[in-house]
CSV table of C-alpha atoms in Angstrom, one decimal:
chain,number,residue,atom,x,y,z
A,1,MET,CA,272.5,13.2,47.7
A,2,LYS,CA,271.6,15.9,50.2
A,3,PHE,CA,272.6,15.3,53.9
A,4,PHE,CA,270.8,16.8,56.9
A,5,LYS,CA,272.7,18.4,59.7
A,6,ARG,CA,272.0,16.9,63.1
A,7,SER,CA,269.9,19.9,64.2
A,8,GLN,CA,267.9,19.7,61.0
A,9,PHE,CA,267.3,16.0,61.5
A,10,VAL,CA,266.1,16.5,65.1
A,11,GLY,CA,263.9,19.3,64.0
A,12,ALA,CA,262.3,17.2,61.4
A,13,ILE,CA,261.5,14.4,63.9
A,14,VAL,CA,260.0,16.8,66.3
A,15,ALA,CA,257.9,18.3,63.5
A,16,LEU,CA,256.7,14.8,62.5
A,17,ILE,CA,255.8,14.0,66.1
A,18,ILE,CA,253.9,17.2,66.5
A,19,GLY,CA,252.1,16.7,63.2
A,20,VAL,CA,251.0,13.2,64.1
A,21,SER,CA,249.8,14.4,67.5
A,22,VAL,CA,247.8,17.2,65.8
A,23,ILE,CA,246.2,14.8,63.3
A,24,SER,CA,245.4,12.3,66.1
A,25,ALA,CA,243.9,15.1,68.2
A,26,GLY,CA,241.9,16.3,65.2
A,27,LEU,CA,240.5,12.9,64.5
A,28,ASN,CA,239.6,12.4,68.2
A,29,SER,CA,238.0,15.9,68.2
A,30,CYS,CA,236.0,14.9,65.1
A,31,ALA,CA,234.9,11.7,66.7
A,32,THR,CA,233.9,13.6,69.9
A,33,LEU,CA,232.0,16.2,67.9
A,34,ASN,CA,230.2,13.5,65.9
A,35,SER,CA,229.3,11.9,69.2
A,36,LEU,CA,228.0,15.2,70.6
A,37,ALA,CA,225.6,15.4,67.8
A,38,GLY,CA,223.6,12.7,69.6
A,39,LEU,CA,222.7,15.3,72.3
A,40,SER,CA,220.0,16.5,70.0
A,41,ARG,CA,218.2,13.2,70.6
A,42,ILE,CA,217.6,13.9,74.3
A,43,GLN,CA,213.9,13.9,74.6
A,44,PHE,CA,211.6,15.4,77.2
A,45,LYS,CA,207.9,15.0,78.0
A,46,LEU,CA,205.5,16.0,80.8
A,47,ASN,CA,205.0,12.8,82.8
A,48,ASP,CA,202.4,13.6,85.5
A,49,VAL,CA,201.4,16.0,88.3
A,50,GLN,CA,201.5,14.6,91.8
A,51,HIS,CA,200.9,15.7,95.4
A,52,VAL,CA,198.5,18.5,94.5
A,53,GLN,CA,197.5,20.7,97.5
A,54,LEU,CA,195.3,23.8,97.5
A,55,CYS,CA,195.8,26.0,100.5
A,56,GLY,CA,197.3,23.0,102.3
A,57,ILE,CA,194.3,20.8,101.5
A,58,ASP,CA,195.2,17.6,99.6
A,59,ILE,CA,193.1,17.6,96.4
A,60,THR,CA,194.7,14.7,94.7
A,61,ASN,CA,192.0,12.8,92.8
A,62,LYS,CA,189.3,15.3,93.7
A,63,HIS,CA,187.2,16.3,90.6
A,64,ASN,CA,184.3,18.4,91.8
A,65,VAL,CA,183.5,20.9,94.6
A,66,SER,CA,181.3,18.2,96.1
A,67,ASP,CA,184.4,16.1,96.8
A,68,PHE,CA,185.4,18.6,99.5
A,69,SER,CA,184.3,18.3,103.1
A,70,ILE,CA,182.3,21.2,104.7
A,71,MET,CA,185.4,22.2,106.7
A,72,ASP,CA,187.5,22.1,103.5
A,73,GLY,CA,185.0,24.5,101.8
A,74,ILE,CA,185.1,26.9,104.8
A,75,ASN,CA,188.9,26.9,104.8
A,76,LEU,CA,189.1,27.4,101.0
A,77,THR,CA,186.6,30.3,101.1
A,78,ALA,CA,188.5,32.0,103.9
A,79,ALA,CA,191.8,31.6,102.1
A,80,PHE,CA,190.4,33.0,98.8
A,81,SER,CA,189.0,36.1,100.8
A,82,SER,CA,192.4,36.6,102.3
A,83,GLY,CA,194.0,37.3,98.9
A,84,ARG,CA,196.3,34.3,98.8
A,85,PHE,CA,195.3,31.0,97.2
A,86,PRO,CA,198.5,28.9,97.0
A,87,LEU,CA,198.6,25.7,94.9
A,88,THR,CA,201.5,23.3,95.4
A,89,PHE,CA,202.3,20.2,93.4
A,90,THR,CA,205.2,18.2,91.9
A,91,LEU,CA,205.5,18.3,88.2
A,92,ASP,CA,207.4,15.2,86.9
A,93,VAL,CA,209.3,15.8,83.7
A,94,ALA,CA,210.6,12.7,82.0
A,95,ALA,CA,213.9,12.8,80.1
A,96,LYS,CA,215.2,10.1,77.7
A,97,ASN,CA,218.6,9.5,76.1
A,98,PRO,CA,217.8,7.0,73.3
A,99,ASN,CA,221.5,6.5,72.4
A,100,PRO,CA,222.6,2.8,72.7
A,101,PRO,CA,224.6,2.1,75.9
A,102,SER,CA,227.3,0.4,73.8
A,103,GLY,CA,227.8,3.7,71.9
A,104,SER,CA,230.2,6.5,72.6
A,105,SER,CA,231.0,7.1,76.2
A,106,VAL,CA,230.6,10.8,75.4
A,107,ILE,CA,226.8,10.4,75.3
A,108,SER,CA,226.3,7.3,77.3
A,109,ALA,CA,225.9,9.1,80.7
A,110,LEU,CA,224.8,12.6,80.1
A,111,LYS,CA,223.7,14.9,82.9
A,112,VAL,CA,221.2,17.7,82.9
A,113,THR,CA,223.2,20.3,84.9
A,114,ASP,CA,220.9,23.3,84.4
A,115,PHE,CA,217.2,23.3,83.7
A,116,PRO,CA,215.7,26.8,83.9
A,117,TRP,CA,212.0,26.6,83.5
A,118,ARG,CA,208.9,28.8,83.2
A,119,LEU,CA,205.5,27.4,84.0
A,120,LEU,CA,202.3,28.2,82.1
A,121,LEU,CA,198.9,27.2,83.4
A,122,ASN,CA,196.0,27.4,81.0
A,123,GLY,CA,198.3,29.5,78.8
A,124,GLN,CA,199.1,32.0,81.6
A,125,GLN,CA,202.7,32.4,82.5
A,126,THR,CA,203.3,32.0,86.2
A,127,ILE,CA,206.4,31.2,88.1
A,128,SER,CA,209.9,30.1,87.1
A,129,GLY,CA,212.6,27.9,88.7
A,130,ASN,CA,215.5,25.5,88.2
A,131,ILE,CA,216.7,22.1,89.4
A,132,GLY,CA,218.6,21.9,92.6
A,133,SER,CA,221.3,19.4,91.4
A,134,PRO,CA,222.4,17.6,88.2
A,135,VAL,CA,220.3,14.8,87.0
A,136,GLY,CA,221.8,11.9,85.1
A,137,VAL,CA,220.2,10.7,81.8
A,138,PRO,CA,221.8,7.3,81.0
A,139,ALA,CA,221.8,5.9,77.5
A,140,GLY,CA,219.7,3.0,76.4
A,141,GLY,CA,216.2,4.5,76.3
A,142,SER,CA,215.4,4.3,79.9
A,143,THR,CA,213.4,7.2,81.4
A,144,THR,CA,214.7,9.5,84.1
A,145,ILE,CA,212.3,11.6,86.1
A,146,ILE,CA,213.1,15.3,86.8
A,147,PRO,CA,210.8,16.3,89.6
A,148,LEU,CA,209.9,20.0,89.8
A,149,SER,CA,208.5,21.4,93.0
A,150,VAL,CA,205.9,24.1,92.2
A,151,THR,CA,204.1,26.6,94.4
A,152,VAL,CA,201.8,29.1,92.6
A,153,ASP,CA,199.5,31.7,94.1
A,154,LEU,CA,196.5,31.3,91.9
A,155,LYS,CA,195.0,34.5,93.1
A,156,GLN,CA,198.0,36.4,92.0
A,157,PHE,CA,198.1,35.1,88.4
A,158,PHE,CA,194.3,34.6,87.9
A,159,ALA,CA,193.0,37.7,89.7
A,160,ASP,CA,190.5,38.3,86.9
A,161,GLN,CA,188.8,34.9,87.6
A,162,GLY,CA,186.3,34.1,90.3
A,163,TYR,CA,186.4,31.5,93.0
A,164,ASP,CA,184.6,28.8,91.0
A,165,GLN,CA,186.9,29.2,88.0
A,166,ILE,CA,190.1,29.0,90.0
A,167,ILE,CA,188.8,25.9,91.9
A,168,LYS,CA,188.1,24.3,88.6
A,169,LEU,CA,191.6,25.0,87.4
A,170,ALA,CA,193.1,23.5,90.6
A,171,LEU,CA,190.9,20.4,90.3
A,172,ALA,CA,191.9,19.9,86.6
A,173,LEU,CA,195.5,19.7,87.8
A,174,SER,CA,194.6,17.0,90.4
A,175,GLY,CA,192.8,14.6,88.0
A,176,ASN,CA,194.4,12.2,85.5
A,177,GLY,CA,197.9,13.6,85.9
A,178,GLY,CA,196.8,17.2,85.2
A,179,VAL,CA,199.4,17.8,82.5
A,180,SER,CA,196.8,18.9,79.9
A,181,GLN,CA,196.7,22.3,81.8
A,182,VAL,CA,200.4,22.7,81.9
A,183,GLN,CA,203.1,24.0,79.5
A,184,LEU,CA,206.8,24.2,80.4
A,185,LYS,CA,209.4,26.4,78.8
A,186,VAL,CA,212.9,25.1,79.4
A,187,GLN,CA,216.4,25.7,78.1
A,188,PRO,CA,218.5,22.7,79.4
A,189,THR,CA,222.3,22.6,79.7
A,190,MET,CA,224.1,19.2,79.4
A,191,SER,CA,227.5,18.2,80.7
A,192,THR,CA,229.9,16.9,78.1
A,193,PRO,CA,233.6,16.1,77.9
A,194,LEU,CA,234.0,19.5,76.0
A,195,GLY,CA,232.2,21.4,78.7
A,196,PRO,CA,228.6,22.5,79.2
A,197,LEU,CA,226.4,22.4,76.1
A,198,LYS,CA,223.4,24.6,76.3
A,199,TYR,CA,220.4,24.1,74.0
A,200,PRO,CA,220.4,27.0,71.5
A,201,SER,CA,216.8,28.0,72.3
A,202,GLU,CA,213.9,27.3,74.7
A,203,LEU,CA,211.9,24.1,74.3
A,204,THR,CA,208.2,24.1,74.9
A,205,ILE,CA,207.2,20.9,76.6
A,206,VAL,CA,203.5,20.2,76.3
A,207,SER,CA,203.3,16.6,75.2
A,208,THR,CA,202.9,13.5,77.3
A,209,GLN,CA,204.6,11.5,74.6
A,210,PHE,CA,208.3,11.5,73.6
A,211,GLY,CA,209.0,13.0,70.2
A,212,SER,CA,211.0,11.2,67.5
């Protein structure tokens, strides 16, 4: 029978402990990585457009030029002639984490920490921006709204169009949520226990329905 020296015995115990720790850590890492796969299920959609103002005039629920007062018409014409025609609104983006709340804690309380976006109106790229602070997206399928404050100078991006065409575009945004005129390009970053996880490519959000 072969006998171990004391130093050899202690070394073997240390190696065993380290080995068990590594295996345990590996299993935990695998479980974490499997949990992180659920991040691909975070879904986004365009929810609605609210608080639409054109040159400081509230045009929410206005559909035709005839809906404007005489003074509104005078102010809009003067603004258009000045070379600036600012449109402001809030674009509500809905985010959903469909993972069950009883699942892994890794994906049960995700946060959108970075949400760089580019706005397209009628296919024309306009401005870009980001969120001001992280937005939690809890598991369980409930919807979280990410409000984006938008200010676009329509005269700058639609200089080849006339007054009537630009007015029609603004009015299209103010009616029935207005999202049919909007596309949003985003590349979100989520917070995870392993650090930030950035989507590998830009998403194009055009739908008013969550995807599968």
